[in-house]
Coordinates of C-alpha atoms in Angstrom, one line a residue:
Chain A
M6 CA 75.1 142.4 117.3
N7 CA 77.2 144.4 119.5
D8 CA 80.4 142.9 121.3
D9 CA 78.7 143.3 124.8
R10 CA 75.8 141.2 123.6
I11 CA 78.4 138.5 122.0
E12 CA 80.5 138.5 125.2
K13 CA 77.1 137.9 127.5
I14 CA 76.0 134.8 125.4
L15 CA 79.7 133.7 125.7
T16 CA 80.1 134.2 129.3
G17 CA 76.7 132.3 129.6
I18 CA 77.5 129.7 127.9
G19 CA 80.9 129.2 129.7
G20 CA 78.9 129.4 133.2
E21 CA 76.8 126.6 132.0
E22 CA 77.1 123.4 134.1
V23 CA 78.3 120.2 132.0
P24 CA 75.0 117.8 133.2
A25 CA 76.0 114.7 134.7
D26 CA 74.7 112.6 131.9
I27 CA 77.0 114.3 129.5
Q28 CA 80.0 113.3 131.8
K29 CA 78.6 109.9 131.5
I30 CA 78.0 109.9 127.7
A31 CA 81.7 110.9 127.4
Q32 CA 83.1 108.2 129.8
E33 CA 81.0 105.6 128.1
T34 CA 82.1 106.8 124.4
A35 CA 85.9 106.8 125.7
N36 CA 85.4 103.3 127.0
E37 CA 83.7 102.0 124.0
F38 CA 86.5 103.6 122.1
S39 CA 89.2 102.2 124.0
K40 CA 87.4 98.7 123.7
S41 CA 87.3 98.8 120.1
L42 CA 91.4 99.2 120.3
N43 CA 91.1 95.6 121.3
Q44 CA 90.2 94.9 117.8
P45 CA 92.9 96.3 115.8
P46 CA 91.7 95.3 112.4
K47 CA 88.4 97.5 112.5
I48 CA 90.3 100.8 113.9
H49 CA 93.3 100.2 111.5
L50 CA 90.9 100.1 108.7
L51 CA 88.7 102.9 110.2
E52 CA 92.1 104.8 110.5
L53 CA 93.4 104.4 107.1
I54 CA 89.9 105.5 105.8
M55 CA 89.7 108.4 108.0
R56 CA 93.0 110.1 107.4
S57 CA 92.7 112.3 104.5
R58 CA 96.3 111.7 103.1
T59 CA 95.8 107.7 103.0
I60 CA 92.5 108.2 101.3
K61 CA 94.4 110.3 98.7
L62 CA 97.3 107.6 98.4
A63 CA 94.8 104.7 98.1
A64 CA 92.8 106.5 95.3
A65 CA 96.2 107.1 93.5
A66 CA 97.1 103.5 94.1
V67 CA 93.6 102.4 92.5
I68 CA 94.3 104.7 89.8
L69 CA 97.6 103.3 89.1
I70 CA 96.6 99.8 89.4
A71 CA 94.3 100.5 86.8
V72 CA 96.7 102.1 84.7
L73 CA 99.1 99.3 85.1
L74 CA 96.6 96.9 84.2
G75 CA 96.3 98.7 81.0
L76 CA 99.9 99.2 80.2
P77 CA 100.8 95.7 79.1
F78 CA 98.4 96.3 76.2
L79 CA 100.0 99.7 74.8
P80 CA 102.8 98.9 72.9
N81 CA 100.8 96.7 70.9
G82 CA 98.3 99.0 69.9
A83 CA 99.3 98.4 66.3
A84 CA 97.8 97.2 63.1
S85 CA 100.7 98.6 60.9
V86 CA 103.5 96.4 60.2
G87 CA 105.8 98.7 62.2
L88 CA 104.3 98.5 65.5
A89 CA 103.7 94.3 64.6
D90 CA 107.2 94.3 64.8
V91 CA 107.3 96.1 68.4
L92 CA 104.7 93.4 69.5
A93 CA 106.8 90.8 68.4
K94 CA 110.1 92.1 70.4
V95 CA 107.8 93.0 73.4
E96 CA 106.6 89.5 73.4
Q97 CA 110.4 88.1 73.5
A98 CA 110.8 89.8 76.6
R99 CA 109.7 87.9 79.6
A100 CA 110.3 90.6 82.2
F101 CA 110.9 94.3 81.7
M102 CA 111.2 97.5 83.7
Y103 CA 110.1 101.1 83.4
K104 CA 110.1 104.6 85.2
M105 CA 106.7 106.4 85.3
N106 CA 106.2 109.9 86.5
M107 CA 102.7 111.1 87.0
K108 CA 100.8 114.0 88.3
V109 CA 97.3 113.9 89.7
T110 CA 95.2 116.8 90.3
G111 CA 91.7 117.3 91.3
S112 CA 89.7 114.9 93.8
V113 CA 88.5 111.5 93.2
M114 CA 84.9 112.5 94.6
G115 CA 83.4 116.1 95.2
N116 CA 83.4 115.4 99.1
M117 CA 87.0 114.7 99.2
P118 CA 89.8 117.2 99.4
A119 CA 91.4 117.9 96.0
M120 CA 94.9 116.4 95.5
D121 CA 98.3 117.4 94.0
M122 CA 100.2 114.7 94.0
D123 CA 103.6 114.1 91.9
M124 CA 104.2 110.3 91.9
T125 CA 107.6 108.7 90.6
S126 CA 107.7 104.9 90.4
T127 CA 109.8 102.3 89.2
V128 CA 108.2 99.4 88.0
I129 CA 109.7 95.8 87.2
I130 CA 107.0 93.1 85.5
S131 CA 107.7 89.8 85.0
N132 CA 105.5 87.0 82.8
D133 CA 106.6 84.6 85.4
F134 CA 106.7 86.4 88.8
G135 CA 104.3 89.2 88.8
M136 CA 105.1 92.7 89.4
K137 CA 106.7 94.8 91.7
M138 CA 106.6 98.6 92.0
E139 CA 108.3 101.3 94.2
M140 CA 106.7 104.6 94.4
N141 CA 107.6 107.8 95.8
M142 CA 104.6 110.2 96.2
T143 CA 105.1 114.2 97.0
D144 CA 101.9 115.9 98.0
S145 CA 102.4 119.3 96.7
N146 CA 99.8 120.7 99.1
S147 CA 101.7 119.8 102.3
G148 CA 105.2 118.9 100.8
E149 CA 104.9 115.3 102.5
I150 CA 106.8 112.9 100.6
T151 CA 105.6 109.4 101.3
T152 CA 107.0 105.9 100.0
Q153 CA 105.2 102.8 99.1
Q154 CA 105.8 99.5 97.4
M155 CA 103.3 97.3 95.7
Y156 CA 103.7 93.5 94.8
V157 CA 101.4 91.8 92.5
V158 CA 102.1 88.0 93.4
P159 CA 99.9 85.9 91.1
E160 CA 101.1 82.6 92.5
D161 CA 99.4 83.7 96.0
K162 CA 96.7 85.7 94.5
V163 CA 97.6 88.6 96.5
V164 CA 98.2 92.3 96.4
V165 CA 101.0 93.5 99.2
M166 CA 101.2 97.1 99.8
V167 CA 103.9 98.0 102.2
M168 CA 103.7 101.9 103.6
P169 CA 107.2 102.1 105.5
E170 CA 106.5 105.6 107.0
Q171 CA 103.2 104.5 108.4
K172 CA 104.6 101.2 109.3
R173 CA 101.9 99.2 107.7
F174 CA 101.3 96.9 105.3
T175 CA 98.4 95.2 103.6
R176 CA 97.5 92.1 101.8
V177 CA 94.5 92.1 99.5
E178 CA 93.2 88.7 98.0
F179 CA 92.2 88.9 94.2
S180 CA 90.1 86.2 92.4
D181 CA 90.8 83.2 90.3
D182 CA 89.0 85.1 87.6
M183 CA 91.5 88.2 87.6
V184 CA 94.6 86.0 87.9
A185 CA 93.4 84.1 84.8
R186 CA 92.8 87.5 82.9
M187 CA 96.3 89.0 84.2
K188 CA 97.8 85.8 83.1
K189 CA 96.1 86.0 79.8
Q190 CA 97.0 89.5 79.2
N191 CA 100.7 88.7 79.7
N192 CA 101.2 85.7 78.2
D193 CA 98.7 85.8 75.0
P194 CA 100.1 88.6 72.6
R195 CA 97.3 87.6 69.9
E196 CA 94.9 88.2 72.5
M197 CA 96.5 92.0 73.3
I198 CA 96.5 92.7 69.2
R199 CA 92.8 91.6 69.0
Q200 CA 92.1 94.1 72.0
M201 CA 93.8 96.8 70.2
L202 CA 92.8 96.4 66.8
G203 CA 89.9 98.0 68.0
V204 CA 91.2 101.6 69.4
K205 CA 91.4 104.1 66.9
Y206 CA 95.0 105.6 66.4
S207 CA 96.9 107.9 64.1
E208 CA 100.8 107.6 63.1
L209 CA 102.9 110.9 63.9
G210 CA 105.5 109.9 61.8
K211 CA 109.1 110.2 62.7
S212 CA 110.6 112.5 65.6
E213 CA 114.1 112.4 68.0
I214 CA 114.2 111.7 71.5
D215 CA 117.4 112.0 73.5
G216 CA 119.2 111.5 70.0
V217 CA 117.3 108.4 69.2
E218 CA 115.0 108.5 65.8
V219 CA 111.5 107.3 66.9
D220 CA 108.2 106.8 65.3
G221 CA 105.0 108.0 67.2
F222 CA 101.5 106.6 67.5
E223 CA 98.8 108.5 69.2
T224 CA 95.3 107.6 70.3
T225 CA 92.5 109.5 72.0
D226 CA 90.3 106.5 72.2
P227 CA 89.0 106.0 75.8
A228 CA 88.8 102.4 75.2
I229 CA 92.3 102.0 75.5
L230 CA 92.0 101.7 79.0
G231 CA 88.7 99.9 79.1
G232 CA 86.6 102.9 79.0
T233 CA 87.8 104.1 82.7
T234 CA 88.4 107.5 81.9
G235 CA 87.0 110.7 80.1
D236 CA 89.1 112.6 77.5
I237 CA 92.4 110.9 77.0
K238 CA 95.5 111.2 74.9
V239 CA 98.1 108.4 74.8
T240 CA 101.3 108.7 72.7
L241 CA 103.6 105.8 72.1
W242 CA 107.0 106.6 70.9
V243 CA 109.1 103.7 69.7
D244 CA 112.9 103.1 68.6
S245 CA 112.7 103.4 64.8
V246 CA 115.6 100.7 64.6
T247 CA 114.7 98.4 67.5
W248 CA 111.0 98.9 67.4
L249 CA 111.2 98.9 71.0
P250 CA 109.0 101.5 73.2
V251 CA 111.0 104.4 74.2
L252 CA 108.2 106.8 75.8
I253 CA 104.9 107.0 76.2
E254 CA 102.9 110.3 77.0
M255 CA 99.7 110.4 78.9
D256 CA 97.0 112.8 79.9
M257 CA 93.7 111.5 80.7
A258 CA 90.5 113.2 82.6
M259 CA 89.7 110.8 85.2
N260 CA 86.4 112.5 86.0
E261 CA 85.2 116.1 85.7
Q262 CA 87.5 116.9 88.9
M263 CA 90.6 115.1 88.6
R264 CA 93.3 115.0 85.8
M265 CA 96.5 112.4 85.6
K266 CA 99.4 113.3 83.2
G267 CA 102.2 111.8 83.3
T268 CA 105.2 110.0 81.3
I269 CA 106.6 106.3 81.2
Y270 CA 110.2 106.3 80.1
D271 CA 113.7 104.5 80.6
Y272 CA 112.4 100.9 79.5
E273 CA 114.7 98.1 79.8
W274 CA 113.5 94.8 77.9
D275 CA 114.0 91.4 78.8
V276 CA 115.9 92.2 81.8
P277 CA 116.9 88.9 84.0
V278 CA 114.9 88.7 87.1
D279 CA 115.2 86.4 90.0
K280 CA 112.2 85.5 91.7
V281 CA 113.3 86.8 95.0
E282 CA 112.7 90.0 93.8
F283 CA 109.2 89.7 93.6
E284 CA 108.5 88.3 97.2
P285 CA 107.3 91.2 99.2
V286 CA 109.7 92.8 101.7
I287 CA 108.1 93.9 104.8
P288 CA 109.9 95.3 107.5
E289 CA 109.9 93.9 110.9
D290 CA 108.2 96.9 112.6
C291 CA 105.5 97.1 110.1
E292 CA 102.3 96.0 111.2
A293 CA 99.6 94.0 109.2
V294 CA 96.3 96.2 108.2
E295 CA 93.7 93.7 108.1
I296 CA 90.8 94.2 105.9
G297 CA 89.3 90.9 106.7
G298 CA 86.4 89.9 104.5
V299 CA 87.4 92.8 102.2
K300 CA 88.8 91.6 98.6
L301 CA 89.3 93.4 95.3
P302 CA 85.9 93.6 93.6
E303 CA 84.9 90.8 91.5
M304 CA 84.7 91.4 87.7
T305 CA 82.1 88.7 87.2
E306 CA 78.8 89.1 85.6
E307 CA 77.0 87.6 89.1
A308 CA 79.3 90.3 90.9
A309 CA 77.7 93.0 88.8
I310 CA 74.1 91.8 88.9
E311 CA 74.9 91.9 92.8
G312 CA 76.2 95.8 92.6
F313 CA 73.1 96.7 90.3
K314 CA 71.0 94.8 93.5
L315 CA 72.5 96.8 95.9
V316 CA 72.6 100.4 94.4
A317 CA 68.6 99.7 93.6
E318 CA 68.0 98.9 96.9
L319 CA 69.9 101.8 98.3
T320 CA 68.5 104.7 95.6
G321 CA 65.6 102.9 93.8
R322 CA 67.6 103.1 90.7
Y323 CA 70.7 102.1 88.6
P324 CA 73.5 103.9 88.2
K325 CA 73.6 106.0 85.3
K326 CA 77.2 105.4 83.9
V327 CA 79.1 102.4 84.8
N328 CA 82.8 103.5 83.6
M329 CA 84.7 103.5 87.3
M330 CA 85.5 107.3 87.5
D331 CA 81.8 108.1 86.8
L332 CA 80.2 105.3 88.8
M333 CA 82.6 106.8 91.7
Q334 CA 81.1 110.0 91.3
E335 CA 77.7 108.5 91.8
L336 CA 79.0 106.7 94.8
E337 CA 79.2 110.0 96.4
T338 CA 75.6 110.6 96.4
I339 CA 74.8 106.9 97.2
M340 CA 77.3 107.0 100.2
A341 CA 76.1 110.3 101.7
E342 CA 72.3 108.9 101.5
Q343 CA 73.6 106.0 103.3
M344 CA 75.6 108.1 105.6
K345 CA 72.5 109.7 106.5
K346 CA 70.5 106.8 107.0
D347 CA 73.4 105.0 109.3
R348 CA 73.6 108.1 111.5
A349 CA 70.0 108.2 111.9
E350 CA 70.0 105.0 113.2
K351 CA 72.6 106.0 115.7
M352 CA 75.5 104.0 114.3
T353 CA 78.8 104.6 115.7
E354 CA 81.5 105.8 113.4
T355 CA 83.5 102.4 113.2
E356 CA 80.0 100.8 112.4
R357 CA 79.4 103.2 109.8
M358 CA 82.7 103.2 108.0
T359 CA 82.8 99.5 107.7
K360 CA 79.3 99.5 106.1
M361 CA 80.5 101.9 104.0
M362 CA 83.5 99.9 102.8
E363 CA 81.2 96.6 102.6
T364 CA 78.7 98.8 100.4
M365 CA 81.4 100.1 98.1
Q366 CA 83.0 96.8 97.0
P367 CA 80.2 95.0 95.0
I368 CA 79.2 98.2 93.6
Q369 CA 82.6 98.6 92.2
S370 CA 82.3 95.2 90.5
I371 CA 79.8 96.7 88.2
S372 CA 82.6 98.8 86.7
M373 CA 85.2 96.2 86.8
F374 CA 83.0 94.0 84.7
Y375 CA 82.3 96.4 82.1
M376 CA 85.8 97.1 81.9
T377 CA 86.5 93.7 80.8
L378 CA 83.5 93.9 78.2
V379 CA 85.3 97.0 76.7
Q380 CA 88.7 95.4 76.7
D381 CA 87.7 92.3 75.6
Q382 CA 85.8 94.2 73.0
N383 CA 82.4 92.5 73.6
E384 CA 80.4 95.3 72.2
P385 CA 78.7 96.0 75.5
A386 CA 76.0 98.6 75.7
Y387 CA 74.5 99.9 78.9
Y388 CA 71.1 102.1 79.6
G389 CA 71.0 102.7 83.4
E390 CA 70.2 106.4 82.1
T391 CA 66.7 105.1 80.9
V392 CA 66.1 101.9 82.5
G393 CA 65.2 101.2 86.0
P394 CA 64.1 98.2 88.4
D395 CA 60.9 98.6 87.2
D396 CA 61.3 98.0 83.6
A397 CA 61.2 94.4 83.8
E398 CA 61.7 93.6 80.1
A399 CA 64.1 96.5 78.9
V400 CA 67.8 96.1 78.3
L401 CA 70.0 97.2 81.3
L402 CA 73.3 96.0 79.8
R403 CA 74.5 93.7 76.9
W404 CA 77.3 92.1 75.5
K405 CA 78.6 90.0 72.7
I406 CA 79.3 86.3 73.7
S407 CA 79.8 84.8 70.0
E408 CA 79.1 85.5 66.7
G409 CA 75.2 86.6 66.6
Q410 CA 74.8 86.0 70.4
Y411 CA 74.5 88.3 72.7
R412 CA 74.1 88.3 77.0
V413 CA 71.2 90.7 78.5
I414 CA 70.7 91.6 81.8
F415 CA 67.4 93.2 82.1
G416 CA 65.8 95.7 84.3
D417 CA 64.7 93.2 86.7
L418 CA 68.4 91.7 87.0
S419 CA 67.6 88.7 85.2
A420 CA 69.8 87.5 82.5
L421 CA 69.2 85.7 79.0
D422 CA 71.6 84.6 76.0
V423 CA 69.4 86.1 73.0
T424 CA 70.1 86.3 69.1
A425 CA 71.1 89.5 67.4
E426 CA 67.9 89.9 65.7
K427 CA 66.0 89.1 69.2
L428 CA 68.5 91.8 70.8
E429 CA 67.7 94.1 68.3
E430 CA 64.0 93.8 68.8
L431 CA 64.5 94.1 72.4
E432 CA 66.4 97.4 72.0
N433 CA 64.0 99.0 69.7
Chain B
M16 CA 104.7 104.0 117.2
R17 CA 103.7 100.0 117.7
F18 CA 100.4 99.6 118.0
S19 CA 100.6 98.3 122.1
K20 CA 102.5 101.1 122.9
Q21 CA 100.3 103.4 121.2
A22 CA 97.0 101.8 123.1
E23 CA 98.8 102.2 126.3
I24 CA 99.5 105.9 125.8
F25 CA 96.3 106.4 124.8
E26 CA 94.8 104.8 127.9
Q27 CA 96.6 107.4 130.1
V28 CA 95.9 110.2 127.6
R29 CA 92.2 109.6 127.8
T30 CA 92.1 109.0 131.5
R31 CA 93.5 112.5 132.3
Y32 CA 91.6 114.4 129.3
T33 CA 88.0 112.9 128.8
G34 CA 86.3 115.1 131.6
F35 CA 88.1 118.4 130.2
L36 CA 87.2 117.2 126.7
A37 CA 83.8 116.5 127.8
S38 CA 83.3 120.0 129.3
V39 CA 85.0 121.8 126.6
L40 CA 82.8 120.0 123.8
W41 CA 79.7 120.2 125.8
K42 CA 80.1 124.0 125.8
L43 CA 80.7 124.3 122.0
T44 CA 77.7 122.0 121.0
G45 CA 75.2 122.0 123.6
D46 CA 73.3 119.5 121.9
R47 CA 73.7 115.9 122.9
E48 CA 73.7 114.4 119.6
L49 CA 76.3 117.0 118.5
F50 CA 78.1 116.3 121.3
T51 CA 78.3 112.2 121.2
E52 CA 79.5 112.8 117.6
A53 CA 82.2 115.4 118.1
M54 CA 83.6 113.3 121.1
Q55 CA 83.9 110.2 118.8
Y56 CA 85.6 112.4 116.3
A57 CA 88.0 113.8 119.4
L58 CA 88.9 110.3 120.6
F59 CA 89.7 109.1 116.8
S60 CA 91.9 112.3 116.8
M61 CA 93.5 111.6 120.1
W62 CA 94.3 108.1 119.1
R63 CA 95.7 109.2 115.7
H64 CA 97.9 112.0 117.5
V65 CA 98.6 110.2 120.9
E66 CA 102.3 110.9 120.5
K67 CA 101.8 114.8 120.7
L68 CA 99.8 114.1 123.8
K69 CA 102.3 113.1 126.0
D70 CA 104.1 116.6 127.0
E71 CA 103.2 119.8 128.3
T72 CA 101.8 120.9 124.8
A73 CA 98.9 118.6 125.3
T74 CA 96.2 120.9 126.6
S75 CA 96.8 123.0 123.6
Y76 CA 96.6 120.4 121.6
I77 CA 93.4 119.3 123.1
Y78 CA 91.9 122.5 122.4
R79 CA 92.6 122.0 118.8
I80 CA 91.2 118.3 118.5
A81 CA 88.0 119.6 120.4
L82 CA 87.3 122.3 117.8
S83 CA 88.3 120.3 115.1
A84 CA 86.0 118.0 116.1
N85 CA 83.2 120.4 117.0
S86 CA 83.5 121.7 113.4
K87 CA 83.3 118.5 111.9
A88 CA 80.3 117.3 113.6
W89 CA 78.6 120.9 112.7
R90 CA 79.5 120.3 109.6
N91 CA 77.9 116.9 109.3
R92 CA 74.6 118.1 111.2
I93 CA 74.1 121.2 108.7
G94 CA 75.6 120.1 105.2
K95 CA 78.7 120.8 103.5
N96 CA 78.0 124.3 102.5
G97 CA 78.1 125.1 106.3
E98 CA 74.9 127.4 106.0
I99 CA 72.7 127.8 108.9
P100 CA 68.8 128.4 108.5
N101 CA 67.9 131.6 108.1
D102 CA 65.9 132.0 111.0
L103 CA 68.9 131.1 113.1
S104 CA 71.4 133.3 111.4
A105 CA 69.0 136.5 111.5
S106 CA 71.0 138.1 114.7
G107 CA 70.5 141.6 114.5
E108 CA 69.6 143.4 118.1
G109 CA 66.1 143.2 116.8
A110 CA 66.0 139.8 115.8
G111 CA 68.3 138.8 118.8
E112 CA 65.6 139.8 121.2
K113 CA 63.0 137.7 119.0
L114 CA 65.2 134.7 119.7
G115 CA 65.6 132.9 122.7
R116 CA 68.8 132.6 124.7
E117 CA 69.1 128.9 123.5
E118 CA 68.5 129.7 119.8
L119 CA 71.1 132.5 120.1
A120 CA 73.6 130.5 121.8
K121 CA 73.4 127.9 119.3
V122 CA 74.1 130.3 116.4
V123 CA 77.3 131.7 118.2
R124 CA 78.4 128.0 118.5
R125 CA 77.9 127.2 115.1
Q126 CA 79.9 130.5 114.1
I127 CA 82.9 129.5 116.7
S128 CA 83.1 126.4 114.9
R129 CA 84.1 128.1 111.7
L130 CA 86.6 130.3 113.3
P131 CA 90.2 130.2 112.5
S132 CA 92.0 127.8 114.7
K133 CA 93.8 130.2 117.0
Q134 CA 90.9 132.5 117.2
G135 CA 88.7 129.5 118.1
R136 CA 91.0 128.2 120.9
A137 CA 91.7 131.8 122.4
I138 CA 87.5 132.4 122.6
V139 CA 86.8 129.0 124.1
M140 CA 89.7 129.2 126.5
R141 CA 88.9 133.0 127.4
Y142 CA 85.0 132.7 127.7
L143 CA 83.9 128.9 127.7
E144 CA 86.7 128.1 130.1
Q145 CA 87.1 131.4 131.9
Q146 CA 90.5 131.6 131.6
D147 CA 92.8 134.3 132.1
Y148 CA 95.2 135.8 129.7
Q149 CA 98.1 134.5 131.1
T150 CA 97.0 130.9 130.9
I151 CA 96.0 131.5 127.4
S152 CA 99.1 132.7 126.1
E153 CA 100.7 129.9 127.5
T154 CA 98.5 127.5 126.4
L155 CA 98.9 129.2 122.7
G156 CA 102.4 129.7 122.9
C157 CA 102.1 133.4 122.5
S158 CA 102.5 136.8 124.5
K159 CA 99.3 137.9 126.4
A160 CA 99.0 140.9 123.9
G161 CA 99.1 138.2 121.5
A162 CA 96.5 136.5 123.5
R163 CA 94.3 139.3 123.7
S164 CA 94.5 140.1 120.2
N165 CA 93.0 136.4 119.5
V166 CA 90.5 137.0 121.9
A167 CA 89.6 140.5 120.1
R168 CA 89.8 139.2 116.6
A169 CA 87.5 136.3 117.5
L170 CA 84.8 138.5 118.6
E171 CA 85.1 141.0 115.9
T172 CA 85.3 137.7 113.4
L173 CA 82.2 136.7 115.5
K174 CA 80.3 139.8 115.4
S175 CA 80.6 140.2 111.6
K176 CA 79.5 136.8 111.0
M177 CA 76.4 137.2 113.1
A178 CA 75.8 140.7 111.2
V179 CA 75.6 139.3 107.9
S180 CA 72.2 138.6 107.6
D181 CA 71.0 142.0 109.5

């Protein structure tokens, strides 16, 4: 096609009158949008979701939370006499702090832009008051630097995130179940040992870091983070004299596209803390991002069943895999299908995005619940690749509840306690 | 910026530009469903960047917003790979004659949504909004020669894109 022809077409388009009903649609759409601004919570949430940079930050924050939830166990990954000493030392510390450098590359889901994010954080954890994390994030793609403070306040059962540059803060509630779990993890070292005994690791022998003689331990067992990652390598170096952790090196594939690599260092043990340090500081010019009705996903059997039900309704099947990152990959397809349906139903952008958030939350409960089963070494097994909603009597998910006893969720999402013998029969 | 202030400025901006935005987006989409979707994206983008729409460079920014919203709406319509159906991309002279004018216009519109930002704005201002080169150069913040160059390059890009399936 030559330039003249293209120019004729372009000129033709330019000469078209804008139909009266189009002007009317434009005015109505603009009016509707303005009206929705009088409902700040929805718009704020939508804004957060739509801003790709914020999506990246949220994704990074979710990953960090997952890692941090797993980290308190890390020094206890030991069955040797040496690491038992480490455990004893760590147990004595009512509060400790550390620094963390992380590099996250790739995309959480295929349809999201790939991130290249460097994060440096200072974290302080108190058994009594919770956790405070100050994080600087540098987006290598844009060079933009963002800061974020995150507070976990077990007493109020909330996570508070403050984003000073965006002049926003958000509070997310978490459940009693999660509070109980965090307390158990922080306060009962025997529980930690029990969890970590199941993780395969090797001893690396002695080395030296900054003039300090250290002993190294390494694991490539994904169970160390509750099976939430793909390939993983975690190396722990402890001071040969004090038996306190000095350095942790981590390299993990979060999914096929996304990788996370970093170090945790500058530990300070048994630091004096004041409750005030853990109380969220929210600048006056920050506005609340209300995400009413949206809480952190539950990690219970009931919530997981609701999640399975929803996936089956949306796709006619169950997720193939249930670890967090694989499930997020599958969510991409689920969400695309959902968005397509919603678009066909002429839902507004706001309605579509709100619906997507509501959809994601129960589905994430599946992963959260599965993660607790892995961490608690309940021998979970999941058969979503072969079992669907029509396989009423087939085992979809099972886990150990006591010696010789298992809990089973079947293909029709009914649940039952069975003996080990009965389970063997069901699984064969 | 506080929410109330942002909302106040947005009201002024949208009153001033809704008609203009509707005109540009309609010419870019030529389809009611696409137009509505692009309009929503554009309004949302105006809300996010409302501070940049207060001064004299606002018109240039509105073009950027319109083109970006248009691209997004087209992407959603056609799919992430951005491929258009073969029957619409067949655009040699012979094929062009077979296609109706509306179908050819649709192909051209789709290809405009894939142009680099500056070329996209230049072609929209020159042909769809029928602006002179002086106005285009002022809006784009370049010389008149630069404006001509962007329009020429856009035409060249469109030509090559539409010749791909010849």
